[in-house]
Short mmCIF file of N, CA, C and O in Angstrom, two decimals:
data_model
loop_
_atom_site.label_atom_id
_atom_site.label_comp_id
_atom_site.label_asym_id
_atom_site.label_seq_id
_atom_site.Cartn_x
_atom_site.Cartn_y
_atom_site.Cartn_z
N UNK A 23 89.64 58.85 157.32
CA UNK A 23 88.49 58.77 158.21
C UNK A 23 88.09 57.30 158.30
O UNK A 23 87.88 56.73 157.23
N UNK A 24 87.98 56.72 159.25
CA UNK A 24 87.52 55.71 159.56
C UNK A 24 85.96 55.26 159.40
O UNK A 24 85.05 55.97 158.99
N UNK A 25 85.88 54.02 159.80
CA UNK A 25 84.34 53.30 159.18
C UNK A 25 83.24 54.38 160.61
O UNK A 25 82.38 55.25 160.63
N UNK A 26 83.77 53.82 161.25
CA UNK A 26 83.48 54.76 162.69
C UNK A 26 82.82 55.84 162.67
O UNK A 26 81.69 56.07 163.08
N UNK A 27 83.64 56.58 162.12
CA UNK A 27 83.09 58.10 161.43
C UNK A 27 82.40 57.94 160.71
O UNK A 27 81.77 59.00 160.65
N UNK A 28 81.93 57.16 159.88
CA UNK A 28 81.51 57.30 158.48
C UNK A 28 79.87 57.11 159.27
O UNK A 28 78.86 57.79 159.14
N UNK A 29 80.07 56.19 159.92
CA UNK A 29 79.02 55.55 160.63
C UNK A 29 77.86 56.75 161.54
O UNK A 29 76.65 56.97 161.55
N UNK A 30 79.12 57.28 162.26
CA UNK A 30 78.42 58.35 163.16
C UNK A 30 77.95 59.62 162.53
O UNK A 30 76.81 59.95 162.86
N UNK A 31 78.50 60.30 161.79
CA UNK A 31 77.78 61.00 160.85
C UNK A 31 77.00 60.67 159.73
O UNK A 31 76.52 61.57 159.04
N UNK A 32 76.79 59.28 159.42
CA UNK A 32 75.24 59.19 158.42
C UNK A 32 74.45 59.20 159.78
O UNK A 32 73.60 60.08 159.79
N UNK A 33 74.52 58.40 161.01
CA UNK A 33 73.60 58.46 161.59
C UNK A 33 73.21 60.21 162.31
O UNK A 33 72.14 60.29 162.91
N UNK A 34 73.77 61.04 162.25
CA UNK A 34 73.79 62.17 162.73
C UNK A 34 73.38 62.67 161.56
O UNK A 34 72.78 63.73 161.76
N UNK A 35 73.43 62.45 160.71
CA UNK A 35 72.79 63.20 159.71
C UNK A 35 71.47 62.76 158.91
O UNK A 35 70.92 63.43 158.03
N UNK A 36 71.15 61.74 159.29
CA UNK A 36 69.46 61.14 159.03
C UNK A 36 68.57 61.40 160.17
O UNK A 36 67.34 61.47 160.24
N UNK A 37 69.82 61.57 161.39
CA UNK A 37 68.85 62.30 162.99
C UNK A 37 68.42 63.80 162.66
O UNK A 37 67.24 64.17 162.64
N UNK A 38 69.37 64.51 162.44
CA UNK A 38 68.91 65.87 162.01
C UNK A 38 68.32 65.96 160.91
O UNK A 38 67.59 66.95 160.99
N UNK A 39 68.20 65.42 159.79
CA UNK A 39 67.24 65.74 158.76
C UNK A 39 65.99 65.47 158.81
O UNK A 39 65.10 66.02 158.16
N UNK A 40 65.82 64.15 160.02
CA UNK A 40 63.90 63.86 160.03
C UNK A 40 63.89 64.94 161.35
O UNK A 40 62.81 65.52 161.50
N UNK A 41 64.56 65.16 161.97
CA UNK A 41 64.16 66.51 163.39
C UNK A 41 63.58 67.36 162.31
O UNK A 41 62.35 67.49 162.31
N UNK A 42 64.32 68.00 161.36
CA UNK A 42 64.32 69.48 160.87
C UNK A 42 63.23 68.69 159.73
O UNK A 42 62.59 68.56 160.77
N UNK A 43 62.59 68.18 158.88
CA UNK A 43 61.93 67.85 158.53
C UNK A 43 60.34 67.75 159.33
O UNK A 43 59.42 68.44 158.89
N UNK A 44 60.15 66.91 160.43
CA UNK A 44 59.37 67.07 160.93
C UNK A 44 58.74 68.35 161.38
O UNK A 44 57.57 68.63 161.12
N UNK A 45 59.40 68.95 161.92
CA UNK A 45 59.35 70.15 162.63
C UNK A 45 58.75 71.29 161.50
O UNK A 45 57.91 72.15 161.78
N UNK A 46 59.49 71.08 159.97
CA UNK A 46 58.66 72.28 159.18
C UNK A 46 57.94 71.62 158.59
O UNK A 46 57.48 72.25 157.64
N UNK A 47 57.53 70.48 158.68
CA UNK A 47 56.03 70.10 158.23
C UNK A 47 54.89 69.73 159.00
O UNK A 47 53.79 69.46 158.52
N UNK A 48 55.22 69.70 160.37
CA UNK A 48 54.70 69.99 161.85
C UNK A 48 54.08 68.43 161.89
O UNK A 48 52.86 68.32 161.89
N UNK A 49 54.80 67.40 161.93
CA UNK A 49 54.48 66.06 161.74
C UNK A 49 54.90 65.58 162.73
O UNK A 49 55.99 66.05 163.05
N UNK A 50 54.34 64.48 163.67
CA UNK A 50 54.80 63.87 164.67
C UNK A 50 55.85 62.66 163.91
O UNK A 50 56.51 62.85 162.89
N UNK A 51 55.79 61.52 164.61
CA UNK A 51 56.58 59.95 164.45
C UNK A 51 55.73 59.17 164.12
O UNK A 51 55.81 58.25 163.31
N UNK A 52 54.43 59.72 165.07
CA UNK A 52 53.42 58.81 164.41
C UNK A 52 52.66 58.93 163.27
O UNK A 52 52.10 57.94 162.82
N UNK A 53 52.57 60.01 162.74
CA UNK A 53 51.57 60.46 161.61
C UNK A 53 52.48 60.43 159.94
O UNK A 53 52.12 60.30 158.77
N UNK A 54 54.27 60.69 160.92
CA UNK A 54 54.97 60.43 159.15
C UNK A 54 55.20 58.59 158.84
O UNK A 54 55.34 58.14 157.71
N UNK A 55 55.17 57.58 160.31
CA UNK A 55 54.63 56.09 160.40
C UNK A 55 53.33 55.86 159.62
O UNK A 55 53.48 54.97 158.79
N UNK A 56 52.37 56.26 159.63
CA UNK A 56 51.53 56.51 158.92
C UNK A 56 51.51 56.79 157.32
O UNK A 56 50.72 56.25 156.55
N UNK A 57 52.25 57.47 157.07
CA UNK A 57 52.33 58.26 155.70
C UNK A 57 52.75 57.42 155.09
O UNK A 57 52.25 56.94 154.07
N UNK A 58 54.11 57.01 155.82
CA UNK A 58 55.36 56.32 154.80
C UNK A 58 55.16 54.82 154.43
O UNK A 58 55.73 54.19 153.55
N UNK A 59 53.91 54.27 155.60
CA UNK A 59 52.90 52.79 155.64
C UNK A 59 52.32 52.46 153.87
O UNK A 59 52.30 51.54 153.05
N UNK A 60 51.75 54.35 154.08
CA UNK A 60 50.20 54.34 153.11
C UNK A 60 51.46 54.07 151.42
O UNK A 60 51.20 53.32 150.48
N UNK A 61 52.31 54.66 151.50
CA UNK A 61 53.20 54.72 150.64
C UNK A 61 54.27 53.91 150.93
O UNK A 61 55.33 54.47 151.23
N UNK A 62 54.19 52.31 150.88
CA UNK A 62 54.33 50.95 150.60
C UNK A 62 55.94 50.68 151.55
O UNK A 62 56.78 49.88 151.15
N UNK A 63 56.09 51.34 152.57
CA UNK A 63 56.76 50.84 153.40
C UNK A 63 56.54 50.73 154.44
O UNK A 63 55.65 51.34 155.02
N UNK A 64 57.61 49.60 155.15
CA UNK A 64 56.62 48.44 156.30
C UNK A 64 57.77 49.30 157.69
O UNK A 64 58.81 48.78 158.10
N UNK A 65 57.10 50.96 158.28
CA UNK A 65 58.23 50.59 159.36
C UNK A 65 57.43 51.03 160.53
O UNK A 65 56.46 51.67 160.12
N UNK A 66 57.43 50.95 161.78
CA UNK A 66 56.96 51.26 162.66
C UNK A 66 57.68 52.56 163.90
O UNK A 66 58.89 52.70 164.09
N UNK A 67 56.68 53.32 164.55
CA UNK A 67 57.33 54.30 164.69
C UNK A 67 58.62 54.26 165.86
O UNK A 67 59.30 55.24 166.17
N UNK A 68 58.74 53.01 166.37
CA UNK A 68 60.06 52.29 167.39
C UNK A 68 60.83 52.94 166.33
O UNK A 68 61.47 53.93 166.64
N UNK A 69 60.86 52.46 164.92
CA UNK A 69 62.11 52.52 164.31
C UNK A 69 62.42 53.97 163.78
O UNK A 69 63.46 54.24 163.19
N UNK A 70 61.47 54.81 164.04
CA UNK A 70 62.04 55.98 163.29
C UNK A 70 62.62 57.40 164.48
O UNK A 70 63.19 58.47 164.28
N UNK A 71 62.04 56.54 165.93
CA UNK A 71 62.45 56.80 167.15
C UNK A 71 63.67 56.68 167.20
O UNK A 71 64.38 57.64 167.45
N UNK A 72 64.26 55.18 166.92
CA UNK A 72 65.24 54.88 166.92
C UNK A 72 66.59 55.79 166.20
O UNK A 72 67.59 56.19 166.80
N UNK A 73 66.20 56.00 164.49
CA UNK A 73 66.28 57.03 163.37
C UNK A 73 66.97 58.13 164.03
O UNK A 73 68.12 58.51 163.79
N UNK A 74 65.96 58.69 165.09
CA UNK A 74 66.77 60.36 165.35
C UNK A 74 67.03 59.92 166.39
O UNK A 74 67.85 60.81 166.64
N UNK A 75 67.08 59.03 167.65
CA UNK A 75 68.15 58.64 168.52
C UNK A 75 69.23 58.77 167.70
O UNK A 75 69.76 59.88 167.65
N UNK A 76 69.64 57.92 167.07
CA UNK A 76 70.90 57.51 166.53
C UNK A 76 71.66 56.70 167.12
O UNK A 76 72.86 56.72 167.41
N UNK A 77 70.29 55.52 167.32
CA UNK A 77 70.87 54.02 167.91
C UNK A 77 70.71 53.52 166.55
O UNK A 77 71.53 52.60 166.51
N UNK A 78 70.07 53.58 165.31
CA UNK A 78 70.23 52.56 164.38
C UNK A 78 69.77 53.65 163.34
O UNK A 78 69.14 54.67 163.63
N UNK A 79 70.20 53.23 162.00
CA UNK A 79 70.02 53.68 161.17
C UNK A 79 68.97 52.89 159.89
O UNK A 79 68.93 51.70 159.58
N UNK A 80 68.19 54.05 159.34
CA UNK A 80 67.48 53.08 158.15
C UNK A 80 68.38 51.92 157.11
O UNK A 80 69.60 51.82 157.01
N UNK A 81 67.46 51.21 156.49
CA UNK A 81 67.70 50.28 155.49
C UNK A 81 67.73 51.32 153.98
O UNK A 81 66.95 52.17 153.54
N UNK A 82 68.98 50.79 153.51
CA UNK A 82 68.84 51.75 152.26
C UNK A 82 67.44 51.73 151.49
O UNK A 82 67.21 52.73 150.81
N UNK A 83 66.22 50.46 151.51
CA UNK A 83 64.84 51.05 150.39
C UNK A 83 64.12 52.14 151.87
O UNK A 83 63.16 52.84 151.56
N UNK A 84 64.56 52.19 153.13
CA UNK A 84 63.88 52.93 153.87
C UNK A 84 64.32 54.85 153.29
O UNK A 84 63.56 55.81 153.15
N UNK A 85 65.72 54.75 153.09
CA UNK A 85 66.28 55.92 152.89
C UNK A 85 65.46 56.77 151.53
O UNK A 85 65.10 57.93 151.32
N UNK A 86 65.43 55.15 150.61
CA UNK A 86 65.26 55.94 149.24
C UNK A 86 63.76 55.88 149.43
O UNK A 86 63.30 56.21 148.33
N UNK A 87 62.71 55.62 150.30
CA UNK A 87 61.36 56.26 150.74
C UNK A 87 61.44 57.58 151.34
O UNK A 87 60.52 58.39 151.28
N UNK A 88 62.13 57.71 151.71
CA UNK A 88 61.95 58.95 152.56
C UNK A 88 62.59 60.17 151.81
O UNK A 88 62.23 61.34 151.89
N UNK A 89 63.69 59.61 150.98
CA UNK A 89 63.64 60.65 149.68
C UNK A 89 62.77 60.99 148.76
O UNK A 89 62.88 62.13 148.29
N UNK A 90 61.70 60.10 148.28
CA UNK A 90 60.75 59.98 147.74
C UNK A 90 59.95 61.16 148.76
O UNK A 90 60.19 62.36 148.60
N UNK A 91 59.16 60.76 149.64
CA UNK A 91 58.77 61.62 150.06
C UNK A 91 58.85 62.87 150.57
O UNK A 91 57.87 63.62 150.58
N UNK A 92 59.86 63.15 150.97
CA UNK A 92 60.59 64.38 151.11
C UNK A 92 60.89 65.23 150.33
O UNK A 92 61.29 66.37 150.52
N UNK A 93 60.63 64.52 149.17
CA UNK A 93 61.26 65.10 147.48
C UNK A 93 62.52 65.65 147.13
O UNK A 93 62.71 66.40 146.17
N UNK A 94 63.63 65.13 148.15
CA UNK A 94 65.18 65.68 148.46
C UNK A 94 65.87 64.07 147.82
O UNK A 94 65.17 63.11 147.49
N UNK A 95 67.15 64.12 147.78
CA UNK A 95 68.41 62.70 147.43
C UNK A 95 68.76 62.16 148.47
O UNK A 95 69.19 62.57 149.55
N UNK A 96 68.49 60.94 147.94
CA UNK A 96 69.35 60.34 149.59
C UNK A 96 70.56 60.95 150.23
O UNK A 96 70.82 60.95 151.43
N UNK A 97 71.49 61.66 148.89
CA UNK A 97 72.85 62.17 149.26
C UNK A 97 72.36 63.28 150.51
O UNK A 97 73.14 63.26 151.46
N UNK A 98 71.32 64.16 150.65
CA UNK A 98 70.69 65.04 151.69
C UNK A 98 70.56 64.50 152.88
O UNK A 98 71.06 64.94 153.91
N UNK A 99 69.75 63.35 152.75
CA UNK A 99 69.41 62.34 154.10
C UNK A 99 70.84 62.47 154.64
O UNK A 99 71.26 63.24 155.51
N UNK A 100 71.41 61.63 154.00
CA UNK A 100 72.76 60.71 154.44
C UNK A 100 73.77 61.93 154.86
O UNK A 100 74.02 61.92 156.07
N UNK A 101 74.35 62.87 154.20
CA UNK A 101 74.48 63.84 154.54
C UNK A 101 76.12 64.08 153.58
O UNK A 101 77.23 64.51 153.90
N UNK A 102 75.59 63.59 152.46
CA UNK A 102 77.04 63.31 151.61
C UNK A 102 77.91 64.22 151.29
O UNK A 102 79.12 64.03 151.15
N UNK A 103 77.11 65.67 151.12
CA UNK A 103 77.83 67.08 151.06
C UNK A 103 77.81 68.12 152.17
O UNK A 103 77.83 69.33 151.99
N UNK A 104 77.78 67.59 153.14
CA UNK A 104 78.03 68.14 154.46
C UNK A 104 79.49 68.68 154.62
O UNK A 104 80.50 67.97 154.57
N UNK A 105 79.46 70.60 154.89
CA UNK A 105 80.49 70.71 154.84
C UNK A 105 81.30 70.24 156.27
O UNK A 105 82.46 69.91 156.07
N UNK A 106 80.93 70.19 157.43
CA UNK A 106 81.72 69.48 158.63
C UNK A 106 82.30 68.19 158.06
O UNK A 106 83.39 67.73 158.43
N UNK A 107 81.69 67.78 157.36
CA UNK A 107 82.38 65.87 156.89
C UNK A 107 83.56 66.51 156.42
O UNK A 107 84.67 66.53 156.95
N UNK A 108 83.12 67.12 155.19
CA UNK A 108 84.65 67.05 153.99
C UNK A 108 85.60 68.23 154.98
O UNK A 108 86.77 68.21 154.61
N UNK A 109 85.39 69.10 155.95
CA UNK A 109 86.28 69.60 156.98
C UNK A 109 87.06 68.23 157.44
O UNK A 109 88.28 68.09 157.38
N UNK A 110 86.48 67.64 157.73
CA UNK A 110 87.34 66.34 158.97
C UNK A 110 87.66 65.82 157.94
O UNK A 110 88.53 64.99 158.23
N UNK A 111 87.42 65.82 156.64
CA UNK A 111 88.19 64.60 156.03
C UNK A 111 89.53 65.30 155.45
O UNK A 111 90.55 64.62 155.59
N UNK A 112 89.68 66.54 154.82
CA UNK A 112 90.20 67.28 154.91
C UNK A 112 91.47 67.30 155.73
O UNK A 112 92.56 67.24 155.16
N UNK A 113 91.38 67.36 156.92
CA UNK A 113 92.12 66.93 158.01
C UNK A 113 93.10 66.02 158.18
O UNK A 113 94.25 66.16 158.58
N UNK A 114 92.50 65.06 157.82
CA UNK A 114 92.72 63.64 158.00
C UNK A 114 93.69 63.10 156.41
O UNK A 114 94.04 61.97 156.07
N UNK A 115 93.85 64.25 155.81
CA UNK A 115 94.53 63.64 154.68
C UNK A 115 96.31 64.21 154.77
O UNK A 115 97.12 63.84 153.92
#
């Protein structure tokens, strides 16, 4: 699997985890911008827009905030035991 891949599924998989996150804690962009401020990180809600676009991806101390708060592993965010990944990688061997 290429860098490529590697690339497009962390970002596909930090897009779907703040969707499905938000959604069962019924939180907008602006109010978890807010949260994640009060709890000592600097991001604004462009960037977490950006986040579930999946034009850019967080900074790893952004990731390990949002694990913090989420109370999940970055390996969840990122999407390290995703069974579609290890399918394609699988594949590819």
């Amino acid at each position: 699997m290429g860098i490529v891949d590697y690339k497009q599924h962390v970002a596909k998989s930090i897009s779907d985890f703040l969707v499905e996150q938000l959604d069962l804690r019924s939180l907008t962009v602006s109010s978890l911008t807010v949260i994640l401020n009060r709890n000592g990180m600097s991001i604004t809600p462009k960037s977490i827009h950006a986040w579930i676009a999946g034009t850019s991806t967080p900074k790893a101390e952004h990731v390990l905030g949002l694990a913090d708060y989420f109370g999940t592993s970055t390996d969840e965010i990122l999407g390290a035991y995703a069974d579609e990944f290890y399918e394609e990688e699988k594949g590819n061997d």
